[in-house]
mmCIF file of C-alpha atoms in Angstrom:
data_model
loop_
_atom_site.group_PDB
_atom_site.id
_atom_site.type_symbol
_atom_site.label_atom_id
_atom_site.label_comp_id
_atom_site.label_asym_id
_atom_site.label_seq_id
_atom_site.Cartn_x
_atom_site.Cartn_y
_atom_site.Cartn_z
ATOM 1 C CA UNK C 1 -20.151 71.885 -75.854
ATOM 2 C CA UNK C 2 -23.748 72.659 -75.076
ATOM 3 C CA UNK C 3 -26.668 70.778 -73.598
ATOM 4 C CA UNK C 4 -29.295 72.079 -76.045
ATOM 5 C CA UNK C 5 -29.013 69.799 -79.084
ATOM 6 C CA UNK C 6 -31.048 72.158 -81.309
ATOM 7 C CA UNK C 7 -28.119 74.583 -81.191
ATOM 8 C CA UNK C 8 -26.120 72.088 -83.237
ATOM 9 C CA UNK C 9 -28.013 72.697 -86.468
ATOM 10 C CA UNK C 10 -25.615 73.980 -89.175
ATOM 11 C CA UNK C 11 -25.234 77.742 -88.924
ATOM 12 C CA UNK C 12 -27.114 77.914 -85.612
ATOM 13 C CA UNK C 13 -26.930 81.315 -83.925
ATOM 14 C CA UNK C 14 -26.175 81.598 -80.209
ATOM 15 C CA UNK C 15 -25.858 84.511 -77.823
ATOM 16 C CA UNK C 16 -22.466 84.728 -76.111
ATOM 17 C CA UNK C 17 -22.189 86.539 -72.771
ATOM 18 C CA UNK C 18 -18.900 88.407 -72.335
ATOM 19 C CA UNK C 19 -17.268 89.262 -69.038
ATOM 20 C CA UNK C 20 -17.977 92.997 -69.404
ATOM 21 C CA UNK C 21 -21.734 92.223 -69.251
ATOM 22 C CA UNK C 22 -22.181 92.709 -72.996
ATOM 23 C CA UNK C 23 -23.348 90.073 -75.458
ATOM 24 C CA UNK C 24 -22.426 89.150 -78.993
ATOM 25 C CA UNK C 25 -23.577 86.628 -81.552
ATOM 26 C CA UNK C 26 -21.855 83.312 -82.183
ATOM 27 C CA UNK C 27 -22.283 80.985 -85.150
ATOM 28 C CA UNK C 28 -21.856 77.226 -85.178
ATOM 29 C CA UNK C 29 -19.056 76.146 -87.504
ATOM 30 C CA UNK C 30 -18.877 72.426 -86.838
ATOM 31 C CA UNK C 31 -20.227 69.770 -84.484
ATOM 32 C CA UNK C 32 -18.557 66.395 -83.959
ATOM 33 C CA UNK C 33 -21.315 64.084 -82.778
ATOM 34 C CA UNK C 34 -19.284 61.225 -81.296
ATOM 35 C CA UNK C 35 -17.331 63.410 -78.855
ATOM 36 C CA UNK C 36 -20.049 66.071 -78.679
ATOM 37 C CA UNK C 37 -17.503 68.777 -79.489
ATOM 38 C CA UNK C 38 -18.703 71.981 -81.163
ATOM 39 C CA UNK C 39 -16.788 74.905 -82.681
ATOM 40 C CA UNK C 40 -18.361 78.375 -82.726
ATOM 41 C CA UNK C 41 -17.207 81.575 -84.403
ATOM 42 C CA UNK C 42 -17.488 84.685 -82.232
ATOM 43 C CA UNK C 43 -16.448 88.190 -83.325
ATOM 44 C CA UNK C 44 -14.934 90.384 -80.577
ATOM 45 C CA UNK C 45 -13.189 93.747 -80.748
ATOM 46 C CA UNK C 46 -10.523 92.991 -78.163
ATOM 47 C CA UNK C 47 -7.555 90.718 -77.714
ATOM 48 C CA UNK C 48 -8.492 87.253 -76.516
ATOM 49 C CA UNK C 49 -6.243 85.144 -74.328
ATOM 50 C CA UNK C 50 -5.982 81.711 -75.936
ATOM 51 C CA UNK C 51 -6.590 78.643 -73.802
ATOM 52 C CA UNK C 52 -3.714 76.230 -73.232
ATOM 53 C CA UNK C 53 -4.494 72.509 -73.222
ATOM 54 C CA UNK C 54 -2.492 69.909 -71.301
ATOM 55 C CA UNK C 55 -0.996 67.021 -73.265
ATOM 56 C CA UNK C 56 -2.312 64.398 -70.849
ATOM 57 C CA UNK C 57 -4.416 64.005 -67.721
ATOM 58 C CA UNK C 58 -3.784 61.328 -65.115
ATOM 59 C CA UNK C 59 -6.146 59.272 -62.985
ATOM 60 C CA UNK C 60 -6.111 60.597 -59.421
ATOM 61 C CA UNK C 61 -4.799 63.982 -60.526
ATOM 62 C CA UNK C 62 -6.096 66.960 -58.537
ATOM 63 C CA UNK C 63 -7.933 69.443 -60.715
ATOM 64 C CA UNK C 64 -10.299 72.413 -60.709
ATOM 65 C CA UNK C 65 -13.643 72.691 -62.457
ATOM 66 C CA UNK C 66 -14.421 76.229 -63.585
ATOM 67 C CA UNK C 67 -17.851 77.691 -64.173
ATOM 68 C CA UNK C 68 -19.852 80.886 -64.106
ATOM 69 C CA UNK C 69 -22.774 81.890 -61.922
ATOM 70 C CA UNK C 70 -25.758 83.640 -63.475
ATOM 71 C CA UNK C 71 -24.104 86.972 -62.593
ATOM 72 C CA UNK C 72 -20.900 85.753 -64.372
ATOM 73 C CA UNK C 73 -18.956 85.478 -61.111
ATOM 74 C CA UNK C 74 -16.293 82.786 -61.350
ATOM 75 C CA UNK C 75 -17.045 79.456 -59.686
ATOM 76 C CA UNK C 76 -14.213 77.060 -58.792
ATOM 77 C CA UNK C 77 -14.767 73.473 -57.649
ATOM 78 C CA UNK C 78 -11.889 71.420 -56.251
ATOM 79 C CA UNK C 79 -11.748 67.728 -57.066
ATOM 80 C CA UNK C 80 -9.933 64.766 -58.604
ATOM 81 C CA UNK C 81 -9.877 62.994 -61.944
ATOM 82 C CA UNK C 82 -11.164 59.428 -61.995
ATOM 83 C CA UNK C 83 -11.944 56.840 -64.642
ATOM 84 C CA UNK C 84 -14.524 54.102 -64.326
ATOM 85 C CA UNK C 85 -15.415 52.844 -67.787
ATOM 86 C CA UNK C 86 -18.104 50.550 -66.436
ATOM 87 C CA UNK C 87 -19.978 53.600 -65.103
ATOM 88 C CA UNK C 88 -19.646 55.712 -68.238
ATOM 89 C CA UNK C 89 -21.733 53.565 -70.573
ATOM 90 C CA UNK C 90 -21.786 53.610 -74.362
ATOM 91 C CA UNK C 91 -22.370 57.342 -74.762
ATOM 92 C CA UNK C 92 -19.338 58.452 -72.725
ATOM 93 C CA UNK C 93 -17.044 55.424 -72.743
ATOM 94 C CA UNK C 94 -14.090 57.532 -73.944
ATOM 95 C CA UNK C 95 -14.455 60.098 -71.141
ATOM 96 C CA UNK C 96 -13.100 60.633 -67.646
ATOM 97 C CA UNK C 97 -14.828 61.785 -64.458
ATOM 98 C CA UNK C 98 -14.365 64.889 -62.311
ATOM 99 C CA UNK C 99 -15.203 64.054 -58.695
ATOM 100 C CA UNK C 100 -15.685 67.108 -56.424
ATOM 101 C CA UNK C 101 -13.841 67.162 -53.118
ATOM 102 C CA UNK C 102 -16.510 66.735 -50.418
ATOM 103 C CA UNK C 103 -14.722 69.122 -48.061
ATOM 104 C CA UNK C 104 -14.760 71.971 -50.588
ATOM 105 C CA UNK C 105 -18.330 71.098 -51.606
ATOM 106 C CA UNK C 106 -19.557 71.465 -48.019
ATOM 107 C CA UNK C 107 -17.623 74.701 -47.447
ATOM 108 C CA UNK C 108 -18.921 76.218 -50.703
ATOM 109 C CA UNK C 109 -22.518 75.301 -49.897
ATOM 110 C CA UNK C 110 -22.236 76.824 -46.420
ATOM 111 C CA UNK C 111 -20.683 79.977 -47.864
ATOM 112 C CA UNK C 112 -23.450 80.353 -50.451
ATOM 113 C CA UNK C 113 -26.133 79.821 -47.820
ATOM 114 C CA UNK C 114 -24.497 82.353 -45.512
ATOM 115 C CA UNK C 115 -24.176 84.891 -48.328
ATOM 116 C CA UNK C 116 -27.814 84.613 -49.283
ATOM 117 C CA UNK C 117 -29.211 84.338 -45.765
ATOM 118 C CA UNK C 118 -31.622 87.220 -45.249
ATOM 119 C CA UNK C 119 -31.379 88.318 -48.889
ATOM 120 C CA UNK C 120 -34.222 86.315 -50.363
ATOM 121 C CA UNK C 121 -34.394 82.849 -51.873
ATOM 122 C CA UNK C 122 -31.229 80.753 -51.745
ATOM 123 C CA UNK C 123 -29.872 80.235 -55.265
ATOM 124 C CA UNK C 124 -28.229 76.825 -55.729
ATOM 125 C CA UNK C 125 -25.088 76.380 -57.750
ATOM 126 C CA UNK C 126 -25.668 76.221 -61.500
ATOM 127 C CA UNK C 127 -23.582 73.737 -63.473
ATOM 128 C CA UNK C 128 -23.470 73.431 -67.247
ATOM 129 C CA UNK C 129 -21.982 71.254 -69.935
ATOM 130 C CA UNK C 130 -18.933 72.807 -71.584
ATOM 131 C CA UNK C 131 -17.214 73.854 -68.361
ATOM 132 C CA UNK C 132 -13.417 73.427 -68.397
ATOM 133 C CA UNK C 133 -11.488 71.231 -65.995
ATOM 134 C CA UNK C 134 -7.992 72.636 -65.428
ATOM 135 C CA UNK C 135 -4.818 71.576 -63.645
ATOM 136 C CA UNK C 136 -2.949 73.734 -61.134
ATOM 137 C CA UNK C 137 -0.826 75.224 -63.937
ATOM 138 C CA UNK C 138 -3.972 76.635 -65.535
ATOM 139 C CA UNK C 139 -3.989 74.222 -68.473
ATOM 140 C CA UNK C 140 -7.252 72.642 -69.587
ATOM 141 C CA UNK C 141 -7.277 68.877 -68.979
ATOM 142 C CA UNK C 142 -10.828 68.353 -70.207
ATOM 143 C CA UNK C 143 -14.242 69.779 -71.034
ATOM 144 C CA UNK C 144 -17.370 68.686 -69.152
ATOM 145 C CA UNK C 145 -19.971 67.108 -71.448
ATOM 146 C CA UNK C 146 -22.342 65.716 -68.828
ATOM 147 C CA UNK C 147 -22.769 68.062 -65.875
ATOM 148 C CA UNK C 148 -24.881 65.599 -63.890
ATOM 149 C CA UNK C 149 -22.234 62.861 -63.786
ATOM 150 C CA UNK C 150 -19.171 65.110 -64.122
ATOM 151 C CA UNK C 151 -17.846 63.202 -67.148
ATOM 152 C CA UNK C 152 -15.493 65.116 -69.424
ATOM 153 C CA UNK C 153 -13.650 64.689 -72.711
ATOM 154 C CA UNK C 154 -9.920 64.521 -71.820
ATOM 155 C CA UNK C 155 -7.440 66.977 -73.289
ATOM 156 C CA UNK C 156 -5.549 64.327 -75.293
ATOM 157 C CA UNK C 157 -8.680 63.698 -77.381
ATOM 158 C CA UNK C 158 -9.474 67.430 -77.583
ATOM 159 C CA UNK C 159 -5.964 68.196 -78.868
ATOM 160 C CA UNK C 160 -6.350 65.632 -81.651
ATOM 161 C CA UNK C 161 -9.819 66.944 -82.472
ATOM 162 C CA UNK C 162 -8.524 70.510 -82.789
ATOM 163 C CA UNK C 163 -5.629 69.378 -84.973
ATOM 164 C CA UNK C 164 -7.979 67.628 -87.385
ATOM 165 C CA UNK C 165 -10.411 70.557 -87.455
ATOM 166 C CA UNK C 166 -7.694 73.176 -88.072
ATOM 167 C CA UNK C 167 -5.954 71.179 -90.785
ATOM 168 C CA UNK C 168 -8.769 69.294 -92.501
ATOM 169 C CA UNK C 169 -12.031 70.969 -91.456
ATOM 170 C CA UNK C 170 -13.587 67.825 -90.005
ATOM 171 C CA UNK C 171 -13.053 65.266 -87.230
ATOM 172 C CA UNK C 172 -13.806 61.749 -88.463
ATOM 173 C CA UNK C 173 -12.839 58.470 -86.829
ATOM 174 C CA UNK C 174 -12.879 54.872 -88.092
ATOM 175 C CA UNK C 175 -16.043 53.029 -87.033
ATOM 176 C CA UNK C 176 -14.846 49.619 -85.858
ATOM 177 C CA UNK C 177 -18.251 48.410 -84.725
ATOM 178 C CA UNK C 178 -16.889 47.548 -81.286
ATOM 179 C CA UNK C 179 -17.585 48.666 -77.750
ATOM 180 C CA UNK C 180 -14.814 47.799 -75.321
ATOM 181 C CA UNK C 181 -13.759 48.133 -71.711
ATOM 182 C CA UNK C 182 -10.230 48.280 -70.329
ATOM 183 C CA UNK C 183 -9.218 45.048 -68.660
ATOM 184 C CA UNK C 184 -7.445 47.015 -65.937
ATOM 185 C CA UNK C 185 -10.750 48.640 -64.922
ATOM 186 C CA UNK C 186 -12.755 45.437 -64.582
ATOM 187 C CA UNK C 187 -13.729 44.384 -61.084
ATOM 188 C CA UNK C 188 -10.671 42.762 -59.435
ATOM 189 C CA UNK C 189 -12.255 39.301 -59.256
ATOM 190 C CA UNK C 190 -12.883 39.165 -62.996
ATOM 191 C CA UNK C 191 -9.516 40.730 -63.897
ATOM 192 C CA UNK C 192 -7.679 38.215 -61.684
ATOM 193 C CA UNK C 193 -9.627 35.337 -63.257
ATOM 194 C CA UNK C 194 -8.570 36.414 -66.758
ATOM 195 C CA UNK C 195 -4.946 36.739 -65.662
ATOM 196 C CA UNK C 196 -4.983 33.338 -63.926
ATOM 197 C CA UNK C 197 -6.706 31.451 -66.755
ATOM 198 C CA UNK C 198 -5.322 33.289 -69.797
ATOM 199 C CA UNK C 199 -2.161 35.011 -68.520
ATOM 200 C CA UNK C 200 -3.440 38.349 -69.875
ATOM 201 C CA UNK C 201 -3.447 41.462 -67.694
ATOM 202 C CA UNK C 202 -3.717 44.278 -70.235
ATOM 203 C CA UNK C 203 -5.846 45.237 -73.232
ATOM 204 C CA UNK C 204 -9.490 45.868 -74.066
ATOM 205 C CA UNK C 205 -12.289 43.377 -73.430
ATOM 206 C CA UNK C 206 -14.919 43.408 -76.186
ATOM 207 C CA UNK C 207 -18.336 44.143 -74.649
ATOM 208 C CA UNK C 208 -20.368 44.442 -77.863
ATOM 209 C CA UNK C 209 -19.874 43.740 -81.561
ATOM 210 C CA UNK C 210 -22.126 45.549 -84.009
ATOM 211 C CA UNK C 211 -24.220 43.173 -86.099
ATOM 212 C CA UNK C 212 -23.039 43.118 -89.712
ATOM 213 C CA UNK C 213 -19.825 45.048 -88.964
ATOM 214 C CA UNK C 214 -16.427 44.119 -90.367
ATOM 215 C CA UNK C 215 -15.387 43.113 -86.864
ATOM 216 C CA UNK C 216 -18.184 40.550 -86.710
ATOM 217 C CA UNK C 217 -17.420 39.280 -90.210
ATOM 218 C CA UNK C 218 -13.751 38.583 -89.381
ATOM 219 C CA UNK C 219 -14.705 36.674 -86.234
ATOM 220 C CA UNK C 220 -14.303 39.115 -83.336
ATOM 221 C CA UNK C 221 -16.759 38.196 -80.614
ATOM 222 C CA UNK C 222 -18.002 39.445 -77.258
ATOM 223 C CA UNK C 223 -15.458 38.544 -74.568
ATOM 224 C CA UNK C 224 -12.423 38.600 -76.899
ATOM 225 C CA UNK C 225 -9.441 40.691 -75.778
ATOM 226 C CA UNK C 226 -7.806 43.305 -78.027
ATOM 227 C CA UNK C 227 -4.089 43.828 -77.451
ATOM 228 C CA UNK C 228 -2.987 46.101 -80.322
ATOM 229 C CA UNK C 229 -4.382 48.430 -82.983
ATOM 230 C CA UNK C 230 -2.054 48.856 -85.982
ATOM 231 C CA UNK C 231 0.800 47.427 -83.919
ATOM 232 C CA UNK C 232 0.315 49.807 -80.974
ATOM 233 C CA UNK C 233 -0.618 48.374 -77.586
ATOM 234 C CA UNK C 234 -3.927 49.730 -76.307
ATOM 235 C CA UNK C 235 -4.790 49.658 -72.588
ATOM 236 C CA UNK C 236 -7.784 52.029 -72.261
ATOM 237 C CA UNK C 237 -10.659 53.289 -74.378
ATOM 238 C CA UNK C 238 -9.084 56.759 -74.325
ATOM 239 C CA UNK C 239 -5.914 55.330 -75.876
ATOM 240 C CA UNK C 240 -8.142 53.596 -78.430
ATOM 241 C CA UNK C 241 -9.861 56.862 -79.401
ATOM 242 C CA UNK C 242 -6.561 58.698 -79.754
ATOM 243 C CA UNK C 243 -5.231 55.870 -81.922
ATOM 244 C CA UNK C 244 -8.318 56.031 -84.151
ATOM 245 C CA UNK C 245 -7.896 59.798 -84.546
ATOM 246 C CA UNK C 246 -4.210 59.341 -85.428
ATOM 247 C CA UNK C 247 -5.232 56.839 -88.133
ATOM 248 C CA UNK C 248 -7.441 59.575 -89.610
ATOM 249 C CA UNK C 249 -4.564 62.040 -89.551
ATOM 250 C CA UNK C 250 -2.376 59.599 -91.464
ATOM 251 C CA UNK C 251 -5.140 58.945 -93.972
ATOM 252 C CA UNK C 252 -5.615 62.670 -94.649
ATOM 253 C CA UNK C 253 -1.857 63.265 -94.834
ATOM 254 C CA UNK C 254 -1.757 60.731 -97.668
ATOM 255 C CA UNK C 255 -4.262 62.841 -99.628
ATOM 256 C CA UNK C 256 -7.449 60.916 -98.852
ATOM 257 C CA UNK C 257 -10.699 62.481 -97.650
ATOM 258 C CA UNK C 258 -13.531 61.618 -95.282
ATOM 259 C CA UNK C 259 -15.109 59.303 -97.867
ATOM 260 C CA UNK C 260 -12.117 56.985 -97.893
ATOM 261 C CA UNK C 261 -12.086 53.537 -96.327
ATOM 262 C CA UNK C 262 -9.189 52.667 -94.025
ATOM 263 C CA UNK C 263 -7.488 49.390 -93.158
ATOM 264 C CA UNK C 264 -7.079 48.784 -89.435
ATOM 265 C CA UNK C 265 -5.050 45.910 -88.017
ATOM 266 C CA UNK C 266 -6.399 44.409 -84.772
ATOM 267 C CA UNK C 267 -4.471 41.848 -82.720
ATOM 268 C CA UNK C 268 -7.049 39.968 -80.704
ATOM 269 C CA UNK C 269 -7.200 36.981 -78.365
ATOM 270 C CA UNK C 270 -10.186 34.749 -79.113
ATOM 271 C CA UNK C 271 -11.396 33.483 -75.758
ATOM 272 C CA UNK C 272 -13.568 30.766 -77.304
ATOM 273 C CA UNK C 273 -10.587 28.776 -78.621
ATOM 274 C CA UNK C 274 -7.693 30.460 -76.748
ATOM 275 C CA UNK C 275 -5.700 31.662 -79.774
ATOM 276 C CA UNK C 276 -4.135 34.966 -80.809
ATOM 277 C CA UNK C 277 -4.985 36.287 -84.257
ATOM 278 C CA UNK C 278 -4.322 39.494 -86.225
ATOM 279 C CA UNK C 279 -7.445 40.651 -88.054
ATOM 280 C CA UNK C 280 -7.598 43.206 -90.854
ATOM 281 C CA UNK C 281 -10.657 45.462 -90.837
ATOM 282 C CA UNK C 282 -11.601 47.723 -93.762
ATOM 283 C CA UNK C 283 -13.904 50.329 -92.265
ATOM 284 C CA UNK C 284 -15.505 53.691 -93.033
ATOM 285 C CA UNK C 285 -14.500 57.073 -91.655
ATOM 286 C CA UNK C 286 -17.295 59.137 -90.153
ATOM 287 C CA UNK C 287 -17.760 62.163 -87.910
ATOM 288 C CA UNK C 288 -21.196 60.903 -86.846
ATOM 289 C CA UNK C 289 -21.766 59.235 -83.485
ATOM 290 C CA UNK C 290 -20.960 55.537 -83.603
ATOM 291 C CA UNK C 291 -23.740 53.368 -82.213
ATOM 292 C CA UNK C 292 -22.722 49.764 -81.586
ATOM 293 C CA UNK C 293 -25.794 47.576 -81.933
ATOM 294 C CA UNK C 294 -24.853 44.077 -80.930
ATOM 295 C CA UNK C 295 -26.993 41.025 -80.415
ATOM 296 C CA UNK C 296 -25.225 39.996 -77.200
ATOM 297 C CA UNK C 297 -23.892 42.149 -74.396
ATOM 298 C CA UNK C 298 -21.191 40.818 -72.093
ATOM 299 C CA UNK C 299 -22.126 41.039 -68.433
ATOM 300 C CA UNK C 300 -19.201 40.965 -66.033
ATOM 301 C CA UNK C 301 -18.504 38.774 -64.065
ATOM 302 C CA UNK C 302 -18.932 35.664 -66.309
ATOM 303 C CA UNK C 303 -15.889 33.400 -65.995
ATOM 304 C CA UNK C 304 -17.651 30.591 -67.851
ATOM 305 C CA UNK C 305 -17.420 32.695 -71.034
ATOM 306 C CA UNK C 306 -13.633 32.799 -70.910
#
């Protein structure tokens, strides 16, 4: 993953810096816009140690963010994994956060200042998109895709992306036309209100419905609560993304391609009339970024809408 979008043109050439201070050329093979994941081909004349990815990453888990200084010296930042979907916004709603440990941040800054004291201008730490976040077993739990906020694509999504790329050469997902937020991550006052009035404490709250989408046509509205996708309970947007990718895998396994339409079953609670319904959506597959353009955005807290 890279910050410079122009590098994502098909066949784009990049310069790759190796650890022995040499460089080689890399070529873009594929870019998945929605997750901002890119695959590059790099030719090297030595054995390469393959990266191991963790199956899951947990909220509150201690982790390390790895990076390289301009001189290629390794940089390690201690921190924890957090998830606040309200802070991520539409662009990164399927991501998690890496929060640096303040103690290590202060110690590292002091060490860098001490090292450079008397040797010229102090060089601040350089952070980039694409840096790995690893656990204490050395497995990658995510890849940073917004260095300013520390948001990263979790390993569960990356594993599914790599499976689709290796087996089918592309990474599509069904476009539901919905933007959601996990009920469990709402502010406590709003979450308690929903539980008290509706007896629901799990699922996804619909924040936006794309105008003209299948979801809108079948009656899903802002403020409704999604319980299941294709019979599987969904509690977070990350679980939703992994479910959508698994639907693509099943579609391809049945011999279909990226141009196929898929049927997705959505069990939803309509807050306007307090009824559960199962809706069938027939939607397109696409590896482009999904932009949900709704006419109304739900602003929490709004109990009168429930």
